[in-house]
Short mmCIF file of C-alpha atoms in Angstrom, two decimals:
data_model
loop_
_atom_site.label_atom_id
_atom_site.label_comp_id
_atom_site.label_asym_id
_atom_site.label_seq_id
_atom_site.Cartn_x
_atom_site.Cartn_y
_atom_site.Cartn_z
CA MET A 178 122.72 129.59 116.48
CA PRO A 179 121.35 126.18 116.56
CA ARG A 180 118.26 127.12 118.90
CA LYS A 181 117.64 130.22 117.10
CA LEU A 182 117.22 127.83 114.02
CA THR A 183 114.49 125.21 115.63
CA GLU A 184 112.69 128.19 116.80
CA VAL A 185 112.36 128.64 113.16
CA GLN A 186 112.02 125.31 112.41
CA GLN A 187 109.13 125.61 114.81
CA ASN A 188 107.05 128.56 113.19
CA ASP A 189 107.67 127.02 110.10
CA LYS A 190 105.73 124.14 111.27
CA MET A 191 102.98 125.66 113.11
CA ARG A 192 101.81 127.82 109.83
CA GLY A 193 102.21 124.82 108.08
CA MET A 194 99.75 123.05 110.51
CA GLU A 195 97.32 125.97 110.27
CA ALA A 196 97.58 125.90 106.51
CA ARG A 197 96.60 122.02 106.18
CA ARG A 198 93.76 123.07 108.61
CA PHE A 199 92.27 125.39 106.60
CA ARG A 200 92.85 123.62 103.53
CA LYS A 201 90.95 121.20 104.84
CA SER A 202 87.87 123.18 106.14
CA ILE A 203 87.77 124.07 102.95
CA MET A 204 87.40 120.85 100.80
CA PHE A 205 84.82 119.61 103.74
CA LEU A 206 82.60 122.61 102.95
CA CYS A 207 83.49 121.11 99.38
CA ARG A 208 81.51 118.28 100.10
CA ALA A 209 79.39 119.63 102.45
CA LEU A 210 77.81 121.63 99.53
CA ILE A 211 77.84 118.08 97.22
CA ILE A 212 75.70 116.67 99.90
CA ALA A 213 73.41 119.35 100.74
CA ALA A 214 72.95 119.81 96.79
CA LEU A 215 71.53 116.07 96.88
CA ALA A 216 70.02 116.38 99.68
CA ALA A 217 67.52 119.19 99.12
CA VAL A 218 66.29 117.86 95.87
CA PHE A 219 65.60 114.86 97.59
CA TYR A 220 63.65 117.04 100.42
CA VAL A 221 61.91 118.68 97.82
CA THR A 222 61.04 115.23 96.26
CA TYR A 223 60.25 113.53 99.09
CA ILE A 224 57.79 116.83 100.35
CA ARG A 225 55.86 117.23 97.29
CA HIS A 226 55.52 113.63 96.04
CA TYR A 227 56.47 111.05 98.57
CA ASN A 228 54.86 112.57 102.02
CA VAL A 229 52.24 109.44 102.89
CA GLN A 230 51.07 111.83 105.82
CA VAL A 231 53.08 109.35 107.91
CA PHE A 232 55.63 111.27 109.68
CA TYR A 233 55.10 115.62 110.72
CA TYR A 234 57.15 118.34 111.09
CA LYS A 235 60.96 116.77 112.15
CA GLY A 236 59.97 113.09 111.43
CA ASN A 237 60.07 114.74 107.72
CA LEU A 238 63.78 116.38 108.80
CA LEU A 239 64.54 112.73 109.88
CA VAL A 240 63.77 110.73 107.02
CA THR A 241 65.92 113.43 105.10
CA LEU A 242 68.89 112.95 107.50
CA LEU A 243 68.63 108.98 107.23
CA TYR A 244 68.93 109.80 103.08
CA THR A 245 71.52 112.29 103.88
CA PHE A 246 73.70 109.73 105.99
CA LEU A 247 73.15 107.11 103.64
CA LEU A 248 74.39 108.99 100.70
CA VAL A 249 77.55 110.03 102.79
CA LEU A 250 78.06 106.40 103.47
CA LEU A 251 77.94 105.28 99.96
CA MET A 252 79.99 108.40 98.97
CA SER A 253 82.31 107.70 101.15
CA THR A 254 82.51 103.72 100.59
CA TYR A 255 82.77 104.88 96.06
CA GLY A 256 85.01 107.40 96.58
CA GLY A 257 82.81 110.04 95.92
CA PHE A 258 84.88 112.28 98.30
CA LYS A 259 88.35 111.55 97.13
CA ILE A 260 88.56 114.93 95.47
CA GLY A 261 92.23 115.62 94.03
CA VAL A 262 92.92 111.57 93.99
CA TYR A 263 90.41 110.54 91.29
CA ARG A 264 90.46 111.74 87.64
CA LEU A 265 86.89 114.11 87.27
CA GLN A 266 84.87 111.58 85.31
CA GLU A 267 85.40 108.82 88.15
CA LEU A 268 84.09 111.59 90.98
CA ILE A 269 81.19 112.53 88.87
CA PHE A 270 80.05 108.54 88.07
CA SER A 271 81.51 107.46 91.85
CA GLY A 272 78.27 110.41 93.12
CA VAL A 273 76.31 109.20 90.45
CA LEU A 274 76.28 105.70 91.45
CA ALA A 275 76.13 106.50 95.62
CA SER A 276 72.91 109.01 93.82
CA PHE A 277 71.49 106.36 92.33
CA ILE A 278 71.38 103.51 95.29
CA ALA A 279 70.50 105.56 98.08
CA ASP A 280 67.49 107.33 95.72
CA PHE A 281 66.37 103.78 94.89
CA VAL A 282 66.88 102.79 98.81
CA MET A 283 64.55 105.33 99.91
CA TYR A 284 61.85 104.40 96.88
CA PHE A 285 61.55 101.46 98.43
CA VAL A 286 61.11 102.29 102.06
CA PHE A 287 58.23 105.23 100.55
CA CYS A 288 56.47 102.26 99.37
CA MET A 289 56.60 100.00 102.47
CA ILE A 290 55.75 102.96 104.23
CA ALA A 291 52.47 103.68 102.08
CA ARG A 292 52.23 99.67 101.77
CA LYS A 293 52.08 100.34 98.15
CA MET A 294 54.00 100.74 94.88
CA LEU A 295 54.27 103.99 94.05
CA THR A 296 54.85 105.95 91.09
CA PRO A 297 58.57 105.77 90.06
CA TRP A 298 58.90 109.42 88.04
CA PRO A 299 58.82 111.87 90.73
CA GLN A 300 62.00 110.01 91.85
CA CYS A 301 63.75 109.38 88.29
CA VAL A 302 63.39 113.11 87.76
CA ALA A 303 65.23 113.95 90.86
CA PHE A 304 67.68 111.24 89.88
CA LEU A 305 68.27 113.47 87.11
CA ILE A 306 68.69 116.74 88.75
CA GLN A 307 70.77 115.17 90.64
CA CYS A 308 72.55 113.81 87.96
CA ALA A 309 72.96 116.90 86.18
CA LEU A 310 73.77 119.18 89.39
CA LEU A 311 77.08 116.77 90.14
CA VAL A 312 78.85 118.05 87.09
CA PRO A 313 79.47 121.54 87.32
CA LEU A 314 79.66 120.89 91.03
CA PHE A 315 82.73 118.18 90.84
CA ILE A 316 83.92 120.55 88.65
CA PHE A 317 84.12 123.40 90.96
CA ALA A 318 84.69 121.50 93.85
CA HIS A 319 88.38 120.07 91.68
CA ARG A 320 89.62 123.44 90.73
CA ILE A 321 89.01 123.96 94.42
CA HIS A 322 90.75 121.96 95.62
CA MET A 323 93.84 122.83 92.51
CA CYS A 324 93.65 126.26 94.02
CA VAL A 325 94.52 125.32 97.89
CA TYR A 326 96.38 122.09 96.84
CA PRO A 327 98.90 123.24 94.21
CA PRO A 328 100.69 121.08 92.29
CA VAL A 329 104.40 120.52 93.88
CA ASP A 330 107.74 118.40 93.04
CA MET A 331 108.25 116.00 94.24
CA LEU A 332 112.62 114.25 93.90
CA VAL A 333 112.48 110.07 93.35
CA LEU A 334 115.10 108.95 95.69
CA ARG A 335 115.39 104.75 93.99
CA ALA A 336 117.90 102.40 93.62
CA GLY A 337 116.93 101.08 90.50
CA THR A 338 114.69 98.48 90.41
CA ALA A 339 112.17 97.46 87.14
CA HIS A 340 109.75 97.78 89.95
CA GLU A 341 110.52 101.55 90.71
CA THR A 342 110.75 102.27 87.20
CA GLU A 343 106.69 100.97 86.31
CA ILE A 344 105.73 102.51 89.45
CA ILE A 345 106.84 106.28 88.41
CA GLU A 346 105.30 105.79 85.37
CA LYS A 347 101.68 104.49 86.12
CA PHE A 348 102.72 107.54 88.98
CA GLU A 349 103.02 110.38 86.33
CA GLY A 350 100.10 108.98 84.22
CA LYS A 351 97.68 109.13 87.20
CA GLY A 352 97.79 113.61 87.35
CA THR A 353 98.14 113.64 91.42
CA ARG A 354 99.42 116.65 92.29
CA GLN A 355 102.82 115.44 93.81
CA GLN A 356 104.81 116.49 90.06
CA ILE A 357 107.86 114.28 89.46
CA ALA A 358 110.37 116.97 88.77
CA ALA A 359 113.95 114.53 89.07
CA GLU A 360 115.21 111.56 89.59
CA LEU A 361 118.51 110.61 91.85
CA LEU A 362 119.89 107.09 91.56
CA LEU A 363 120.92 106.46 95.57
CA THR A 364 124.87 105.95 95.90
CA PRO A 365 126.96 106.08 98.84
CA GLU A 366 128.35 109.32 97.08
CA LEU A 367 125.51 110.98 96.84
CA ASP A 368 124.37 113.58 99.13
CA TRP A 369 120.56 112.83 99.19
CA ARG A 370 120.37 116.07 102.07
CA GLU A 371 122.04 118.75 99.70
CA ALA A 372 119.20 117.21 96.47
CA ALA A 373 116.36 117.09 98.56
CA ALA A 374 116.17 120.30 99.45
CA PRO A 375 114.95 122.64 96.90
CA TYR A 376 111.58 119.94 96.53
CA ALA A 377 108.20 120.21 99.13
CA ALA A 378 107.87 116.34 98.90
CA LEU A 379 110.26 113.40 97.97
CA LEU A 380 109.21 109.80 97.08
CA LEU A 381 111.54 107.26 97.79
CA GLY A 382 111.91 103.76 95.91
CA GLU A 383 113.28 100.29 96.72
CA ILE A 384 115.69 101.68 99.25
CA ASP A 385 117.91 100.34 102.52
CA THR A 386 115.86 100.21 105.43
CA ALA A 387 118.57 102.45 106.56
CA THR A 388 119.03 105.35 104.07
CA ARG A 389 114.93 104.89 104.17
CA CYS A 390 114.69 105.71 107.95
CA ASP A 391 116.97 108.81 107.28
CA ILE A 392 115.29 109.80 105.06
CA MET A 393 112.03 109.83 106.70
CA ALA A 394 113.60 111.67 109.91
CA TYR A 395 114.40 114.87 107.65
CA CYS A 396 111.44 114.83 106.14
CA PHE A 397 109.90 115.16 109.17
CA GLU A 398 112.09 117.49 110.42
CA HIS A 399 112.39 119.61 107.60
CA GLY A 400 107.69 118.66 106.73
CA LYS A 401 108.49 117.78 103.49
CA GLN A 402 106.12 115.11 102.41
CA CYS A 403 107.27 111.44 102.64
CA LEU A 404 105.80 108.80 99.82
CA MET A 405 107.08 105.44 99.78
CA MET A 406 107.03 101.92 97.29
CA PRO A 407 105.93 99.70 100.46
CA SER A 408 107.93 96.39 101.09
CA MET A 409 105.64 93.28 102.20
CA GLN A 410 107.22 93.72 105.80
CA ASP A 411 105.74 97.51 105.69
CA ILE A 412 102.26 96.47 105.09
CA LEU A 413 102.11 94.34 108.23
CA LEU A 414 103.96 96.79 110.28
CA ASN A 415 100.79 99.10 108.91
CA ASN A 416 98.29 96.83 109.90
CA ALA A 417 99.75 96.06 113.70
CA THR A 418 98.00 96.86 116.56
CA GLN A 419 99.49 99.17 119.26
CA PHE A 420 100.88 97.03 122.24
CA MET A 421 102.17 98.55 125.65
CA ALA A 422 104.41 96.56 127.76
CA THR A 423 103.92 98.70 131.47
CA ASP A 424 105.64 102.15 129.69
CA SER A 425 106.83 100.70 126.93
CA LEU A 426 105.56 100.96 123.35
CA LEU A 427 105.13 98.08 121.07
CA TYR A 428 103.54 96.58 117.63
CA SER A 429 101.77 93.55 117.65
CA CYS A 430 101.36 92.45 114.04
CA ARG A 431 98.40 90.12 113.80
CA ASN A 432 99.56 87.88 111.06
CA ARG A 433 96.61 86.02 111.66
CA SER A 434 93.69 84.81 109.49
CA PHE A 435 89.42 84.85 110.57
CA THR A 436 88.14 84.47 113.82
CA PRO A 437 85.89 80.30 113.71
CA ASP A 438 82.67 82.60 114.56
CA GLN A 439 83.89 85.11 111.14
CA LEU A 440 84.42 82.43 108.88
CA MET A 441 80.94 81.16 110.02
CA LEU A 442 79.46 84.46 108.72
CA LYS A 443 80.96 84.93 105.84
CA ARG A 444 80.61 81.51 104.45
CA MET A 445 76.54 82.08 105.15
CA MET A 446 77.62 85.66 103.65
CA ASP A 447 79.48 83.43 100.31
CA ILE A 448 76.59 81.07 100.17
CA VAL A 449 73.48 83.29 100.44
CA LEU A 450 74.82 86.58 98.05
CA SER A 451 75.81 83.69 95.22
CA ALA A 452 72.70 82.03 95.40
CA LEU A 453 70.88 85.20 95.07
CA ILE A 454 73.39 86.76 92.76
CA LEU A 455 72.98 83.50 90.52
CA LEU A 456 68.92 83.40 90.91
CA ILE A 457 68.78 87.58 89.93
CA THR A 458 71.09 86.56 86.76
CA SER A 459 69.85 83.25 85.54
CA PRO A 460 68.04 85.05 82.61
CA LEU A 461 71.03 86.43 81.79
CA THR A 462 73.47 83.63 82.01
CA LEU A 463 71.14 81.27 80.10
CA ALA A 464 71.72 83.85 77.29
CA THR A 465 75.23 83.71 77.32
CA ALA A 466 75.42 80.15 77.61
CA LEU A 467 73.02 80.26 74.19
CA ILE A 468 75.19 82.68 72.28
CA ILE A 469 78.27 80.83 73.19
CA LYS A 470 77.18 77.53 72.27
CA LEU A 471 75.50 78.71 69.08
CA GLN A 472 78.56 80.97 68.38
CA ASP A 473 80.88 78.23 67.29
CA GLY A 474 79.72 75.24 68.33
CA GLY A 475 82.40 74.79 71.17
CA PRO A 476 81.72 73.79 74.71
CA VAL A 477 79.94 76.47 77.20
CA PHE A 478 82.67 76.84 80.08
CA TYR A 479 86.35 76.87 80.22
CA ARG A 480 88.07 75.15 83.43
CA GLN A 481 90.74 75.59 84.33
CA GLU A 482 93.10 73.74 87.80
CA ARG A 483 94.02 76.99 90.43
CA LEU A 484 94.96 77.30 94.50
CA THR A 485 92.85 78.21 96.65
CA ARG A 486 93.46 78.01 100.24
CA ASN A 487 96.58 76.17 102.11
CA GLY A 488 97.51 75.20 98.07
CA GLU A 489 93.97 73.42 97.82
CA ARG A 490 93.30 72.64 94.40
CA PHE A 491 89.85 73.10 92.65
CA MET A 492 88.63 73.72 88.99
CA LEU A 493 87.46 76.85 88.35
CA VAL A 494 84.42 77.55 85.75
CA LYS A 495 84.40 80.23 83.92
CA PHE A 496 82.56 81.80 80.55
CA ARG A 497 84.46 80.44 77.25
CA SER A 498 85.34 84.08 75.69
CA MET A 499 88.31 82.40 73.20
CA ILE A 500 88.09 80.52 70.53
CA VAL A 501 88.25 76.49 70.94
CA ASP A 502 92.09 75.27 71.67
CA ALA A 503 93.40 78.71 71.82
CA GLU A 504 96.05 77.55 73.54
CA LYS A 505 96.94 74.76 70.91
CA GLU A 506 99.70 76.45 69.02
CA THR A 507 100.54 79.71 70.96
CA GLY A 508 100.87 78.33 74.51
CA ALA A 509 99.18 79.62 78.57
CA VAL A 510 99.49 83.55 77.04
CA LEU A 511 97.79 86.37 78.58
CA ALA A 512 95.09 87.73 76.04
CA GLY A 513 96.02 91.20 75.12
CA LYS A 514 93.86 94.21 74.31
CA ALA A 515 93.34 93.21 70.57
CA ASP A 516 94.09 89.31 70.91
CA LYS A 517 92.21 87.21 68.08
CA ARG A 518 91.50 84.26 70.16
CA ILE A 519 89.25 86.42 72.35
CA THR A 520 85.33 85.86 69.86
CA PRO A 521 83.85 89.07 69.13
CA PHE A 522 81.20 87.62 71.79
CA GLY A 523 84.10 86.91 73.63
CA HIS A 524 85.27 91.00 73.91
CA PHE A 525 82.09 92.16 74.98
CA ILE A 526 81.25 88.97 78.44
CA ARG A 527 84.80 90.62 79.42
CA ALA A 528 84.12 93.82 78.87
CA ALA A 529 80.90 93.38 80.85
CA ARG A 530 82.46 90.73 83.52
CA ILE A 531 79.93 88.20 82.72
CA ASP A 532 82.73 85.82 81.78
CA GLU A 533 83.32 85.54 85.85
CA LEU A 534 79.56 84.56 86.77
CA PRO A 535 79.94 80.39 86.58
CA GLN A 536 82.72 81.00 89.99
CA LEU A 537 79.34 81.82 91.53
CA PHE A 538 79.21 77.43 91.18
CA ASN A 539 82.54 77.12 92.97
CA ILE A 540 81.34 80.04 95.57
CA LEU A 541 78.37 77.55 96.67
CA LYS A 542 80.93 74.80 96.32
CA GLY A 543 82.94 76.20 98.65
CA GLU A 544 86.07 76.32 96.52
CA MET A 545 85.74 80.12 96.51
CA SER A 546 84.61 82.67 98.18
CA LEU A 547 83.69 85.75 97.26
CA VAL A 548 86.41 88.15 98.60
CA GLY A 549 89.86 86.85 98.55
CA PRO A 550 92.76 87.01 96.39
CA ARG A 551 92.82 86.17 92.95
CA PRO A 552 93.12 82.15 92.01
CA GLU A 553 96.36 81.35 90.39
CA ARG A 554 97.47 78.47 88.44
CA PRO A 555 99.85 75.99 90.48
CA GLU A 556 102.51 76.25 87.66
CA LEU A 557 102.55 79.99 87.29
CA PHE A 558 102.22 80.21 91.21
CA HIS A 559 105.37 78.25 91.93
CA GLU A 560 107.39 79.86 89.28
CA ILE A 561 106.25 83.44 90.69
CA CYS A 562 107.32 82.19 94.16
CA ARG A 563 110.78 81.57 93.37
CA GLU A 564 111.11 85.61 92.00
CA PHE A 565 109.20 86.46 95.19
CA PRO A 566 108.47 84.11 98.47
CA GLN A 567 105.70 86.41 99.27
CA PHE A 568 103.39 85.49 96.57
CA ALA A 569 102.46 82.45 99.04
CA TYR A 570 101.33 84.62 101.36
CA ARG A 571 97.67 85.07 99.52
CA LEU A 572 97.26 81.18 100.54
CA ARG A 573 96.67 82.52 104.11
CA VAL A 574 92.62 82.85 103.23
CA LYS A 575 89.99 81.12 100.59
CA ALA A 576 91.02 82.31 97.12
CA GLY A 577 88.05 85.18 95.82
CA LEU A 578 86.07 86.75 92.92
CA THR A 579 86.51 90.04 93.99
CA GLY A 580 88.89 91.69 96.56
CA TYR A 581 91.83 94.33 96.56
CA ALA A 582 93.83 92.57 93.97
CA GLN A 583 90.97 92.76 91.44
CA LEU A 584 89.77 96.49 92.26
CA TYR A 585 92.57 98.51 92.59
CA GLY A 586 94.33 96.75 89.50
CA ARG A 587 93.89 95.42 85.71
CA TYR A 588 95.45 92.11 83.50
CA ASN A 589 98.99 93.32 83.61
CA THR A 590 99.30 94.54 86.71
CA SER A 591 102.47 92.93 87.99
CA PHE A 592 102.80 89.86 91.12
CA GLU A 593 104.69 92.14 93.28
CA ASP A 594 101.79 94.67 93.32
CA LYS A 595 99.39 91.70 93.57
CA ALA A 596 100.48 90.39 96.24
CA ARG A 597 101.05 93.48 98.58
CA LEU A 598 97.43 94.28 97.67
CA ASP A 599 96.39 90.74 98.75
CA LEU A 600 98.05 91.33 102.07
CA LEU A 601 96.52 94.19 102.79
CA TYR A 602 93.05 92.79 102.08
CA ILE A 603 94.78 89.43 104.53
CA GLU A 604 96.19 92.22 107.01
CA ARG A 605 92.17 93.63 107.86
CA VAL A 606 90.21 90.72 107.39
CA SER A 607 86.63 91.30 108.91
CA VAL A 608 83.34 90.73 107.28
CA LEU A 609 82.82 94.13 106.96
CA GLN A 610 85.71 94.65 105.16
CA ASP A 611 84.27 92.25 102.46
CA LEU A 612 80.68 94.04 102.66
CA GLN A 613 82.79 97.05 101.31
CA LEU A 614 84.49 95.63 98.77
CA LEU A 615 81.53 94.24 97.17
CA PHE A 616 79.30 97.75 97.08
CA PHE A 617 82.95 98.57 95.78
CA THR A 618 82.72 96.25 93.35
CA VAL A 619 79.43 97.26 91.88
CA LYS A 620 81.28 100.57 90.59
CA ILE A 621 84.28 98.42 89.41
CA ILE A 622 82.02 96.57 86.90
CA PHE A 623 81.12 99.67 85.16
CA MET A 624 85.02 100.46 84.97
CA LYS A 625 86.92 100.07 81.44
CA GLU A 626 90.32 100.42 82.58
CA SER A 627 90.83 97.09 85.01
CA THR A 628 88.87 94.79 82.22
CA GLU A 629 91.72 96.02 79.41
CA GLY A 630 94.38 93.25 78.64
CA VAL A 631 98.08 93.42 79.00
CA ARG A 632 99.83 95.98 77.19
CA GLU A 633 101.17 94.48 74.07
CA ASN A 634 105.11 94.91 73.73
CA LYS A 635 107.44 92.89 72.92
CA GLU A 636 109.22 92.20 76.21
CA GLN A 637 106.05 91.13 78.05
CA GLU A 638 105.48 88.72 75.73
CA GLU A 639 108.29 86.55 75.92
CA ASP A 640 108.31 86.69 79.53
CA VAL A 641 104.46 86.13 79.74
CA ALA A 642 105.14 83.43 77.20
CA ALA A 643 107.33 80.68 79.40
CA ARG A 644 104.42 81.15 82.48
CA SER A 645 101.14 79.23 82.45
CA ILE A 646 98.68 82.14 83.05
CA GLN A 647 95.47 81.77 82.24
CA PRO A 648 94.21 83.23 78.80
#
């Protein structure tokens, strides 16, 4: 009987693997169709308007392949291939942004080949056609994904912590194909195997390690999808490298930061890019400073003490977006969506992230980097570390203007989740990762979610009022 059961399980696994390969092939074809359609528009535009008689026959195909490679790279960077993961609006926006940058780059390549400025209008028309094609193509791909990956019911096994509740609420609002059908509090009396049998996926909360290992083994044996809320140690282990001790497999945790040559290259990149951005945005910076000054006659800049690598302190500089002496009566509190302390122009520069531009001077001075954990106030940092000691891991690298926590988090993201995102960055430190995050920042600038203030409920306001947080 046990052997027969094992054979049935093996057959089920084989059928499951074949089904997964089929579904992946279908979605690959959908992504290929999107790229092919955009590349076809580019090719027709290039042949008709930008063929400067330098390339012939296969040379024209090589130009198209170069464009296709650039487009695929940008689509991967901005998440245009994450069909079924991102919302439809975000997928379309990612595709539009990737097409715009690819078209922009290739237009200047054509100008360099021709050694003169060519008319941009054919490329502009081509871009508009690509945008029009992206909408039905992504709708089609999204519907195909819903067909080949139908929603599955998921059971949540939790320990009953507040952080689990927060994650579950976000998970339910994201619209993934895993639908939370039930939640169970994991107790010694609960027979979780019997409870998990009807479900195709399990979400593991902050349960003890031994039980989690048993559940993971159960999911592996029965072909069930297993999602989990990672601890800081899980992130360290996930980014470890394999190490063979003769015939034994070991994992080597990196536990290191940038190498000296990487630090030198990162510093050069910080100086060059921050200086270039300051130069390009100088008219915008001057106009913003003038409007803030004329608005109420108060100071243009807002300065506040923050922490960077190894706990070093520095004065962070931002454009002032609130009224003068905003914290005089209330103390330091988080800004809400409809915070009356924020000036009308302050709402605009926060939404457009213009208020962050002066931090480029902090980067030029070496106090910050373009990419790294968000700098926190010393008072807040020490308070959080008393509740969550691993939050101190963020000081392993220099504070940054952008990073995982800034890109994927929001103003109201919990400090535990911020610490996890920052540790993910620290464990993967590389100059290439910095470049990828900088490219992704271009997309996030135009997205509203991460610029919103905290949720305005009484419980959170009482919790935040006791903390020293930058408004």
